Tab-separated table of C-alpha atoms in Angstrom:
chain	number	residue	atom	x	y	z
A	7	MET	CA	111.892	109.114	118.728
A	8	ALA	CA	110.061	106.322	116.948
A	9	LYS	CA	109.130	102.730	117.633
A	10	ILE	CA	110.268	100.682	114.640
A	11	LEU	CA	109.276	97.170	113.623
A	12	ILE	CA	111.999	95.334	111.666
A	13	THR	CA	111.265	91.989	110.010
A	14	SER	CA	114.434	89.955	109.551
A	15	GLY	CA	115.830	86.631	108.404
A	16	PRO	CA	114.177	83.895	106.310
A	17	THR	CA	111.030	81.953	107.037
A	18	ARG	CA	110.548	78.227	106.425
A	19	GLN	CA	107.679	76.397	104.741
A	20	TYR	CA	107.697	72.700	105.589
A	21	LEU	CA	106.791	69.963	103.046
A	22	ASP	CA	106.756	67.319	105.805
A	23	PRO	CA	108.110	67.136	109.395
A	24	VAL	CA	111.715	67.299	108.127
A	25	ARG	CA	112.033	69.094	104.766
A	26	TYR	CA	111.303	72.745	104.065
A	27	ILE	CA	111.700	75.504	101.504
A	28	SER	CA	113.711	78.506	102.655
A	29	ASN	CA	116.600	80.792	101.681
A	30	ALA	CA	119.972	81.729	103.127
A	31	SER	CA	118.945	85.081	104.628
A	32	SER	CA	121.108	85.478	107.744
A	33	GLY	CA	119.361	88.303	109.598
A	34	ARG	CA	122.541	90.411	109.440
A	35	MET	CA	120.891	93.318	107.548
A	36	GLY	CA	118.058	93.346	110.108
A	37	ALA	CA	120.561	93.246	112.989
A	38	ALA	CA	122.564	96.126	111.473
A	39	LEU	CA	119.401	98.243	110.990
A	40	ALA	CA	118.365	97.536	114.592
A	41	GLU	CA	121.835	98.458	115.857
A	42	THR	CA	121.751	101.878	114.112
A	43	ALA	CA	118.132	102.630	115.051
A	44	LEU	CA	118.797	101.829	118.723
A	45	ARG	CA	121.953	103.982	118.698
A	46	LEU	CA	119.851	106.919	117.476
A	47	GLY	CA	117.441	106.419	120.377
A	48	HIS	CA	114.593	104.630	118.603
A	49	GLU	CA	112.784	101.617	120.044
A	50	VAL	CA	113.085	98.422	118.012
A	51	VAL	CA	110.997	95.243	117.736
A	52	ILE	CA	112.468	92.511	115.505
A	53	VAL	CA	110.194	89.783	114.125
A	54	THR	CA	112.681	87.195	112.905
A	55	GLY	CA	112.784	83.807	111.247
A	56	PRO	CA	115.374	81.206	112.355
A	57	VAL	CA	118.861	82.764	112.046
A	58	PRO	CA	122.290	82.179	113.574
A	59	THR	CA	122.681	85.965	114.024
A	60	THR	CA	122.599	87.568	117.488
A	61	TYR	CA	120.416	90.681	117.637
A	62	PRO	CA	121.211	93.731	119.815
A	63	SER	CA	120.099	92.975	123.382
A	64	ALA	CA	118.196	96.275	123.588
A	65	ALA	CA	115.836	95.139	120.795
A	66	GLN	CA	112.699	93.152	121.548
A	67	VAL	CA	113.012	89.938	119.501
A	68	VAL	CA	109.955	87.921	118.405
A	69	PRO	CA	110.970	84.565	116.858
A	70	VAL	CA	108.795	82.951	114.173
A	71	VAL	CA	109.229	80.065	111.708
A	72	THR	CA	106.687	80.326	108.870
A	73	THR	CA	105.543	83.275	106.749
A	74	ASP	CA	102.054	83.082	108.294
A	75	GLU	CA	103.637	83.388	111.738
A	76	MET	CA	105.796	86.321	110.566
A	77	LEU	CA	102.698	88.024	109.167
A	78	ALA	CA	100.637	87.512	112.334
A	79	ALA	CA	103.417	88.744	114.649
A	80	SER	CA	104.207	91.704	112.366
A	81	GLN	CA	100.557	92.789	112.123
A	82	SER	CA	100.175	92.593	115.873
A	83	TRP	CA	103.357	94.613	116.603
A	84	PHE	CA	102.896	97.079	113.720
A	85	ALA	CA	99.722	98.429	115.340
A	86	ARG	CA	101.930	99.631	118.238
A	87	CYS	CA	104.783	100.962	116.046
A	88	ASP	CA	105.412	104.157	114.055
A	89	GLY	CA	106.840	102.356	111.070
A	90	ALA	CA	108.137	99.065	109.700
A	91	ILE	CA	111.228	98.011	107.743
A	92	GLY	CA	110.803	94.730	105.862
A	93	ALA	CA	114.362	93.390	105.873
A	94	ALA	CA	113.228	89.759	106.081
A	95	ALA	CA	113.212	87.349	103.161
A	96	PRO	CA	109.971	85.472	103.910
A	97	CYS	CA	109.526	82.258	101.964
A	98	ASP	CA	106.926	83.304	99.380
A	99	TYR	CA	105.816	79.826	98.291
A	100	MET	CA	104.389	77.069	100.476
A	101	PRO	CA	103.309	73.515	99.642
A	102	ARG	CA	99.589	73.225	99.017
A	103	ILE	CA	99.638	70.068	101.145
A	104	VAL	CA	101.961	69.554	104.100
A	105	GLU	CA	102.541	65.852	104.791
A	106	THR	CA	102.279	64.828	108.445
A	107	GLU	CA	104.752	61.952	107.973
A	108	LYS	CA	108.218	62.203	106.381
A	109	ILE	CA	107.806	61.612	102.634
A	110	ALA	CA	109.516	58.270	101.895
A	111	LYS	CA	111.753	57.993	98.828
A	112	THR	CA	110.379	55.657	96.183
A	113	GLY	CA	112.881	56.201	93.379
A	114	ALA	CA	110.216	58.088	91.415
A	115	PRO	CA	110.012	61.858	90.836
A	116	LEU	CA	107.909	63.885	93.230
A	117	THR	CA	105.552	66.627	92.067
A	118	LEU	CA	105.123	69.449	94.507
A	119	GLN	CA	102.252	71.928	94.207
A	120	LEU	CA	103.248	75.284	95.643
A	121	ILE	CA	101.014	78.257	96.367
A	122	GLU	CA	102.013	81.802	97.289
A	123	THR	CA	102.219	82.780	100.926
A	124	PRO	CA	100.709	86.108	102.073
A	125	ASP	CA	103.013	89.097	101.465
A	126	VAL	CA	104.093	90.523	104.835
A	127	VAL	CA	105.257	93.967	103.653
A	128	ALA	CA	102.300	94.409	101.271
A	129	THR	CA	99.879	93.569	104.091
A	130	LEU	CA	101.496	96.118	106.421
A	131	GLY	CA	101.638	98.682	103.579
A	132	GLN	CA	97.933	98.266	102.914
A	133	ALA	CA	97.014	98.456	106.609
A	134	LYS	CA	99.180	101.420	107.593
A	135	ARG	CA	97.561	104.465	109.169
A	136	ASP	CA	98.321	107.982	107.894
A	137	ASP	CA	100.876	108.427	110.671
A	138	GLN	CA	102.700	105.172	109.874
A	139	TRP	CA	105.309	104.341	107.233
A	140	VAL	CA	106.580	101.140	105.619
A	141	VAL	CA	109.976	100.554	103.990
A	142	GLY	CA	110.470	97.426	101.900
A	143	PHE	CA	113.403	95.550	100.414
A	144	ALA	CA	113.299	94.161	96.872
A	145	LEU	CA	115.713	91.359	96.125
A	146	GLU	CA	115.898	90.702	92.415
A	147	THR	CA	118.334	88.986	90.063
A	148	ASN	CA	117.179	90.881	86.930
A	149	ASP	CA	115.581	94.233	85.996
A	150	ARG	CA	116.300	95.237	89.562
A	151	ARG	CA	115.254	98.873	89.476
A	152	PHE	CA	112.113	98.298	87.427
A	153	ARG	CA	110.934	95.463	89.630
A	154	ALA	CA	111.698	97.519	92.747
A	155	THR	CA	109.408	100.340	91.522
A	156	VAL	CA	106.651	97.828	90.814
A	157	LYS	CA	106.980	96.394	94.329
A	158	LEU	CA	107.114	99.924	95.824
A	159	GLU	CA	103.701	100.708	94.421
A	160	LYS	CA	102.116	97.286	94.779
A	161	LYS	CA	103.166	96.983	98.428
A	162	HIS	CA	102.220	100.591	99.328
A	163	CYS	CA	105.731	101.346	100.564
A	164	ASP	CA	107.012	104.808	101.440
A	165	MET	CA	110.486	103.752	100.301
A	166	ILE	CA	112.037	100.655	98.872
A	167	ILE	CA	115.594	99.348	98.963
A	168	SER	CA	116.694	97.438	95.893
A	169	ASN	CA	119.434	94.852	96.245
A	170	GLY	CA	120.664	91.664	94.603
A	171	PRO	CA	121.129	88.023	95.622
A	172	THR	CA	124.774	88.574	96.624
A	173	ALA	CA	123.369	90.402	99.673
A	174	ILE	CA	122.136	87.094	101.098
A	175	ASP	CA	124.271	85.657	103.915
A	176	SER	CA	126.942	88.283	103.211
A	177	ASP	CA	128.710	90.876	105.363
A	178	VAL	CA	128.391	93.489	102.635
A	179	ASN	CA	125.576	94.937	100.536
A	180	ASP	CA	125.142	97.205	97.530
A	181	VAL	CA	121.757	98.933	97.418
A	182	GLU	CA	119.707	101.662	95.802
A	183	LEU	CA	117.167	103.566	97.862
A	184	LEU	CA	113.998	104.606	95.992
A	185	ASP	CA	111.652	107.187	97.476
A	186	ILE	CA	107.852	107.012	97.245
A	187	THR	CA	107.905	108.400	93.680
A	188	GLY	CA	110.340	105.686	92.530
A	189	GLU	CA	113.264	108.090	92.259
A	190	VAL	CA	116.673	106.766	93.307
A	191	VAL	CA	117.643	109.058	96.185
A	192	ALA	CA	120.684	107.166	97.489
A	193	ARG	CA	123.139	104.490	96.450
A	194	VAL	CA	125.186	102.742	99.111
A	195	LYS	CA	127.844	100.070	98.921
A	196	GLY	CA	129.688	98.804	101.992
A	197	THR	CA	129.335	96.618	105.042
A	198	LYS	CA	125.760	95.961	106.134
A	199	GLN	CA	126.419	98.251	109.116
A	200	GLU	CA	127.546	101.087	106.802
A	201	VAL	CA	124.499	100.513	104.580
A	202	ALA	CA	122.229	100.426	107.653
A	203	ASP	CA	123.636	103.759	108.873
A	204	VAL	CA	122.715	105.474	105.583
A	205	LEU	CA	119.291	103.785	105.349
A	206	ILE	CA	118.271	104.660	108.912
A	207	ALA	CA	119.512	108.270	108.420
A	208	GLU	CA	117.328	108.547	105.284
A	209	ILE	CA	114.331	106.944	107.030
A	210	ASP	CA	114.874	109.275	109.971
A	211	ARG	CA	115.020	112.382	107.765
A	212	ARG	CA	112.350	111.479	105.204
A	213	LEU	CA	109.797	109.496	107.214
A	214	ILE	CA	110.217	109.775	110.980
A	215	ARG	CA	110.830	113.552	111.281
A	216	LYS	CA	108.269	114.275	108.599
A	217	THR	CA	105.626	112.350	110.532
A	218	ILE	CA	106.574	114.135	113.735
A	219	ALA	CA	106.700	117.555	112.012
A	220	SER	CA	103.289	117.092	110.446
A	221	GLY	CA	101.967	116.214	113.884
A	222	LYS	CA	100.308	113.059	112.557
B	18	MET	CA	143.626	54.376	115.939
B	19	ALA	CA	141.321	55.023	112.990
B	20	LYS	CA	140.732	57.794	110.502
B	21	ILE	CA	137.002	58.519	110.498
B	22	LEU	CA	134.915	60.417	107.961
B	23	ILE	CA	131.847	62.093	109.474
B	24	THR	CA	129.201	63.671	107.253
B	25	SER	CA	127.280	66.360	109.088
B	26	GLY	CA	124.614	69.027	108.742
B	27	PRO	CA	122.042	69.551	105.997
B	28	THR	CA	122.607	70.141	102.296
B	29	ARG	CA	120.680	72.615	100.140
B	30	GLN	CA	119.090	72.122	96.726
B	31	TYR	CA	118.350	75.443	95.051
B	32	LEU	CA	115.201	76.069	92.945
B	33	ASP	CA	116.569	79.423	91.733
B	34	PRO	CA	119.366	81.782	92.903
B	35	VAL	CA	117.501	82.510	96.150
B	36	ARG	CA	115.180	79.665	97.205
B	37	TYR	CA	116.212	76.161	98.238
B	38	ILE	CA	114.945	72.952	99.823
B	39	SER	CA	116.727	71.932	103.013
B	40	ASN	CA	116.140	70.851	106.596
B	41	ALA	CA	117.035	72.150	110.062
B	42	SER	CA	119.939	69.772	110.737
B	43	SER	CA	122.379	71.781	112.873
B	44	GLY	CA	125.564	69.691	112.680
B	45	ARG	CA	125.534	69.248	116.464
B	46	MET	CA	125.382	65.409	116.348
B	47	GLY	CA	128.318	65.421	113.886
B	48	ALA	CA	130.267	67.835	116.094
B	49	ALA	CA	129.614	65.687	119.187
B	50	LEU	CA	130.731	62.486	117.378
B	51	ALA	CA	133.892	64.289	116.181
B	52	GLU	CA	134.620	65.543	119.709
B	53	THR	CA	134.423	62.019	121.202
B	54	ALA	CA	136.375	60.386	118.364
B	55	LEU	CA	139.185	62.948	118.633
B	56	ARG	CA	139.313	62.536	122.426
B	57	LEU	CA	139.857	58.788	121.933
B	58	GLY	CA	142.780	59.528	119.612
B	59	HIS	CA	141.128	58.982	116.225
B	60	GLU	CA	141.626	61.271	113.242
B	61	VAL	CA	138.469	62.992	111.982
B	62	VAL	CA	137.432	64.514	108.647
B	63	ILE	CA	134.018	66.270	108.640
B	64	VAL	CA	132.219	66.859	105.327
B	65	THR	CA	129.550	69.365	106.304
B	66	GLY	CA	126.697	71.327	104.792
B	67	PRO	CA	126.043	74.933	105.894
B	68	VAL	CA	125.634	74.985	109.697
B	69	PRO	CA	125.979	77.551	112.479
B	70	THR	CA	127.806	74.931	114.604
B	71	THR	CA	131.532	75.226	115.321
B	72	TYR	CA	133.406	71.942	114.845
B	73	PRO	CA	136.370	70.846	117.007
B	74	SER	CA	139.492	72.616	115.720
B	75	ALA	CA	141.430	69.323	115.578
B	76	ALA	CA	139.036	67.990	112.909
B	77	GLN	CA	139.594	68.617	109.227
B	78	VAL	CA	136.440	70.345	107.969
B	79	VAL	CA	135.333	70.187	104.319
B	80	PRO	CA	132.402	72.560	103.623
B	81	VAL	CA	129.845	71.708	100.913
B	82	VAL	CA	126.402	73.040	99.910
B	83	THR	CA	124.567	70.483	97.737
B	84	THR	CA	124.118	66.722	98.063
B	85	ASP	CA	126.200	66.160	94.916
B	86	GLU	CA	129.032	68.122	96.515
B	87	MET	CA	128.666	66.164	99.765
B	88	LEU	CA	128.801	62.907	97.810
B	89	ALA	CA	131.871	63.917	95.783
B	90	ALA	CA	133.804	65.151	98.855
B	91	SER	CA	132.767	62.085	100.896
B	92	GLN	CA	133.809	59.617	98.184
B	93	SER	CA	137.156	61.329	97.813
B	94	TRP	CA	137.887	61.365	101.570
B	95	PHE	CA	136.414	57.918	102.282
B	96	ALA	CA	139.111	56.298	100.144
B	97	ARG	CA	141.661	57.581	102.700
B	98	CYS	CA	139.597	56.684	105.809
B	99	ASP	CA	138.961	53.509	107.822
B	100	GLY	CA	135.269	54.167	108.193
B	101	ALA	CA	132.444	56.656	107.786
B	102	ILE	CA	129.595	57.866	109.988
B	103	GLY	CA	126.709	59.416	108.054
B	104	ALA	CA	125.381	61.941	110.575
B	105	ALA	CA	124.389	64.434	107.871
B	106	ALA	CA	120.821	64.988	106.695
B	107	PRO	CA	121.487	65.490	102.956
B	108	CYS	CA	118.568	66.958	101.043
B	109	ASP	CA	117.277	63.883	99.174
B	110	TYR	CA	115.152	65.684	96.577
B	111	MET	CA	116.319	68.288	94.057
B	112	PRO	CA	114.374	70.280	91.439
B	113	ARG	CA	114.562	68.722	87.988
B	114	ILE	CA	115.153	72.221	86.619
B	115	VAL	CA	117.044	74.937	88.483
B	116	GLU	CA	116.022	78.419	87.304
B	117	THR	CA	118.904	80.825	86.660
B	118	GLU	CA	116.759	83.865	87.532
B	119	LYS	CA	114.678	84.319	90.676
B	120	ILE	CA	111.202	82.899	89.999
B	121	ALA	CA	108.796	85.874	89.956
B	122	LYS	CA	105.475	85.568	91.772
B	123	THR	CA	102.489	85.628	89.433
B	124	GLY	CA	99.668	84.899	91.856
B	125	ALA	CA	99.273	81.440	90.308
B	126	PRO	CA	100.342	78.115	91.871
B	127	LEU	CA	103.779	76.775	90.968
B	128	THR	CA	104.374	73.128	90.133
B	129	LEU	CA	107.788	71.857	91.087
B	130	GLN	CA	109.162	68.601	89.687
B	131	LEU	CA	111.571	66.998	92.140
B	132	ILE	CA	113.910	64.086	91.561
B	133	GLU	CA	115.909	62.104	94.106
B	134	THR	CA	119.503	63.095	94.817
B	135	PRO	CA	122.176	60.382	95.053
B	136	ASP	CA	122.321	58.665	98.458
B	137	VAL	CA	125.637	59.525	100.132
B	138	VAL	CA	125.702	56.739	102.758
B	139	ALA	CA	124.423	54.091	100.316
B	140	THR	CA	127.152	55.048	97.828
B	141	LEU	CA	129.862	54.767	100.480
B	142	GLY	CA	128.320	51.502	101.752
B	143	GLN	CA	128.392	50.003	98.296
B	144	ALA	CA	131.959	51.175	97.624
B	145	LYS	CA	133.519	50.162	100.937
B	146	ARG	CA	136.506	47.820	100.965
B	147	ASP	CA	136.590	44.759	103.276
B	148	ASP	CA	138.670	46.746	105.767
B	149	GLN	CA	136.259	49.683	105.848
B	150	TRP	CA	132.983	50.220	107.724
B	151	VAL	CA	130.003	52.519	107.318
B	152	VAL	CA	127.549	53.616	110.024
B	153	GLY	CA	124.335	55.327	108.960
B	154	PHE	CA	121.610	57.332	110.648
B	155	ALA	CA	117.931	56.748	109.863
B	156	LEU	CA	115.601	59.607	110.676
B	157	GLU	CA	112.001	58.488	110.487
B	158	THR	CA	108.674	59.741	111.795
B	159	ASN	CA	106.910	56.355	111.618
B	160	ASP	CA	107.773	52.634	111.741
B	161	ARG	CA	111.183	53.784	112.899
B	162	ARG	CA	112.800	50.458	113.692
B	163	PHE	CA	111.459	48.671	110.618
B	164	ARG	CA	112.556	51.448	108.266
B	165	ALA	CA	115.971	51.565	109.952
B	166	THR	CA	116.523	47.849	109.252
B	167	VAL	CA	115.503	48.373	105.610
B	168	LYS	CA	117.983	51.236	105.288
B	169	LEU	CA	120.685	49.226	107.079
B	170	GLU	CA	120.513	46.551	104.414
B	171	LYS	CA	119.846	48.763	101.402
B	172	LYS	CA	122.722	51.105	102.252
B	173	HIS	CA	125.165	48.276	103.116
B	174	CYS	CA	125.776	49.700	106.586
B	175	ASP	CA	127.645	47.878	109.363
B	176	MET	CA	125.443	49.616	111.910
B	177	ILE	CA	122.570	52.044	111.815
B	178	ILE	CA	121.344	54.566	114.360
B	179	SER	CA	117.595	55.117	114.394
B	180	ASN	CA	116.263	58.444	115.589
B	181	GLY	CA	113.258	60.704	115.150
B	182	PRO	CA	112.603	64.227	113.898
B	183	THR	CA	112.880	65.729	117.401
B	184	ALA	CA	116.644	65.114	117.048
B	185	ILE	CA	116.876	67.880	114.446
B	186	ASP	CA	118.328	71.162	115.708
B	187	SER	CA	118.143	69.871	119.276
B	188	ASP	CA	120.697	69.544	122.081
B	189	VAL	CA	119.377	66.104	122.965
B	190	ASN	CA	118.727	62.852	121.140
B	191	ASP	CA	117.052	59.508	121.763
B	192	VAL	CA	118.419	56.714	119.585
B	193	GLU	CA	118.517	52.978	119.008
B	194	LEU	CA	121.683	51.384	117.696
B	195	LEU	CA	121.141	48.408	115.357
B	196	ASP	CA	124.015	46.076	114.512
B	197	ILE	CA	124.597	44.570	111.065
B	198	THR	CA	121.964	41.856	111.725
B	199	GLY	CA	119.315	44.460	112.594
B	200	GLU	CA	119.366	43.636	116.279
B	201	VAL	CA	118.988	46.565	118.693
B	202	VAL	CA	122.240	46.474	120.674
B	203	ALA	CA	121.974	49.795	122.483
B	204	ARG	CA	119.430	52.457	123.383
B	205	VAL	CA	120.657	55.896	124.410
B	206	LYS	CA	118.817	59.015	125.515
B	207	GLY	CA	120.630	62.157	126.598
B	208	THR	CA	122.556	65.135	125.313
B	209	LYS	CA	124.074	64.680	121.866
B	210	GLN	CA	127.502	64.499	123.555
B	211	GLU	CA	126.307	61.671	125.839
B	212	VAL	CA	124.791	59.863	122.857
B	213	ALA	CA	128.006	60.410	120.848
B	214	ASP	CA	130.097	58.916	123.664
B	215	VAL	CA	128.067	55.679	123.605
B	216	LEU	CA	127.947	55.498	119.795
B	217	ILE	CA	131.698	56.025	119.354
B	218	ALA	CA	132.406	53.470	122.109
B	219	GLU	CA	130.224	50.906	120.281
B	220	ILE	CA	131.812	51.734	116.909
B	221	ASP	CA	135.239	51.458	118.521
B	222	ARG	CA	134.474	48.064	120.089
B	223	ARG	CA	132.435	46.515	117.254
B	224	LEU	CA	134.020	47.954	114.096
B	225	ILE	CA	137.392	49.616	114.662
B	226	ARG	CA	138.999	47.024	116.992
B	227	LYS	CA	137.475	44.173	115.026
B	228	THR	CA	139.037	45.483	111.814
B	229	ILE	CA	142.402	45.937	113.542
B	230	ALA	CA	142.183	42.497	115.246
B	231	SER	CA	141.382	40.724	111.987
B	232	GLY	CA	144.395	42.442	110.423
B	233	LYS	CA	142.284	43.698	107.526
């Protein structure tokens, strides 16, 4: 059996003490993956942004708010895990300057300078040991498969799951699973639980058992 | 008895199909106000942004996402109500341009031009008939009381409730209630339900009964 880190939900990047940039990620895909992995006897740690979703009680849940916090918690837990699934949608831009007081409206436009946050999955992918694996998600509105293969390589993933924006805050999903060579090895459409069952079965067969078999 | 419009929760302003600006408003203050108002026999309509909170089943709930949608729904319902309580935290900035495709990361900074959204409470305050009333909330990090009195006047409110950022996504609140002259007539600290009980009692005594007594 394996110990699996799952990142889940959105993160938030505050502009001031009240306003932030985020997305509608609900944590449901992460919860469904955890549910299946636990059922198969794996151990699960979930590093999650703020979500309304309830995670399985058998999972260890580590709550975070910002992308930096998600990265730090994920790095720390990944060292003690066999693999990681990046189901979160971390906010990938943050304001260059965070105001300490609420920005007051003046009637004039406001120019916001955003910089990229660190990439959680890419950082784990780069740091992974030979006996560890990393599975990413790519959420794209256009050129989905092409962009997924680019992310697969750039983030050093062993597999990547390509899905679209309708997956966000939804009960259902429609995904393609690409193996390490970029080949589409599975297509799944259904509830997030049905999708999770197929994804965990593929991860189990292609990554977990392989690692165990090779004695790494 | 009165028919009361309550705005509640945050709104979202999307930058692209995935990312948005918002805040952590939970809708709990709106739900607590609705609960008390219904218990006293008033009718309640709640125009709410996306929240995890469950509203009282006796309230009519109108879900919205953006500030424009909150404004349109509030204007439409306000015409059929005796008064409005602006407990929502509408997102008050929106991107000048909303991208139709997910913005791809390039490694370079991103400059975002934001413009102000319409002010929901100020629009209702300006439009109110002589027999209607509007109560606003002012959420400030600094100069709280001064800024609340400015908002009271600018938004044509009959009362304003001043609170701080710790109120957001919390079970408790700590507020000052300012009457139409800007005088602090009540201070309440407690659970949001306890605060709601005092606020609705004051609104009942100072605005609802007054309107009924004057035969407006």
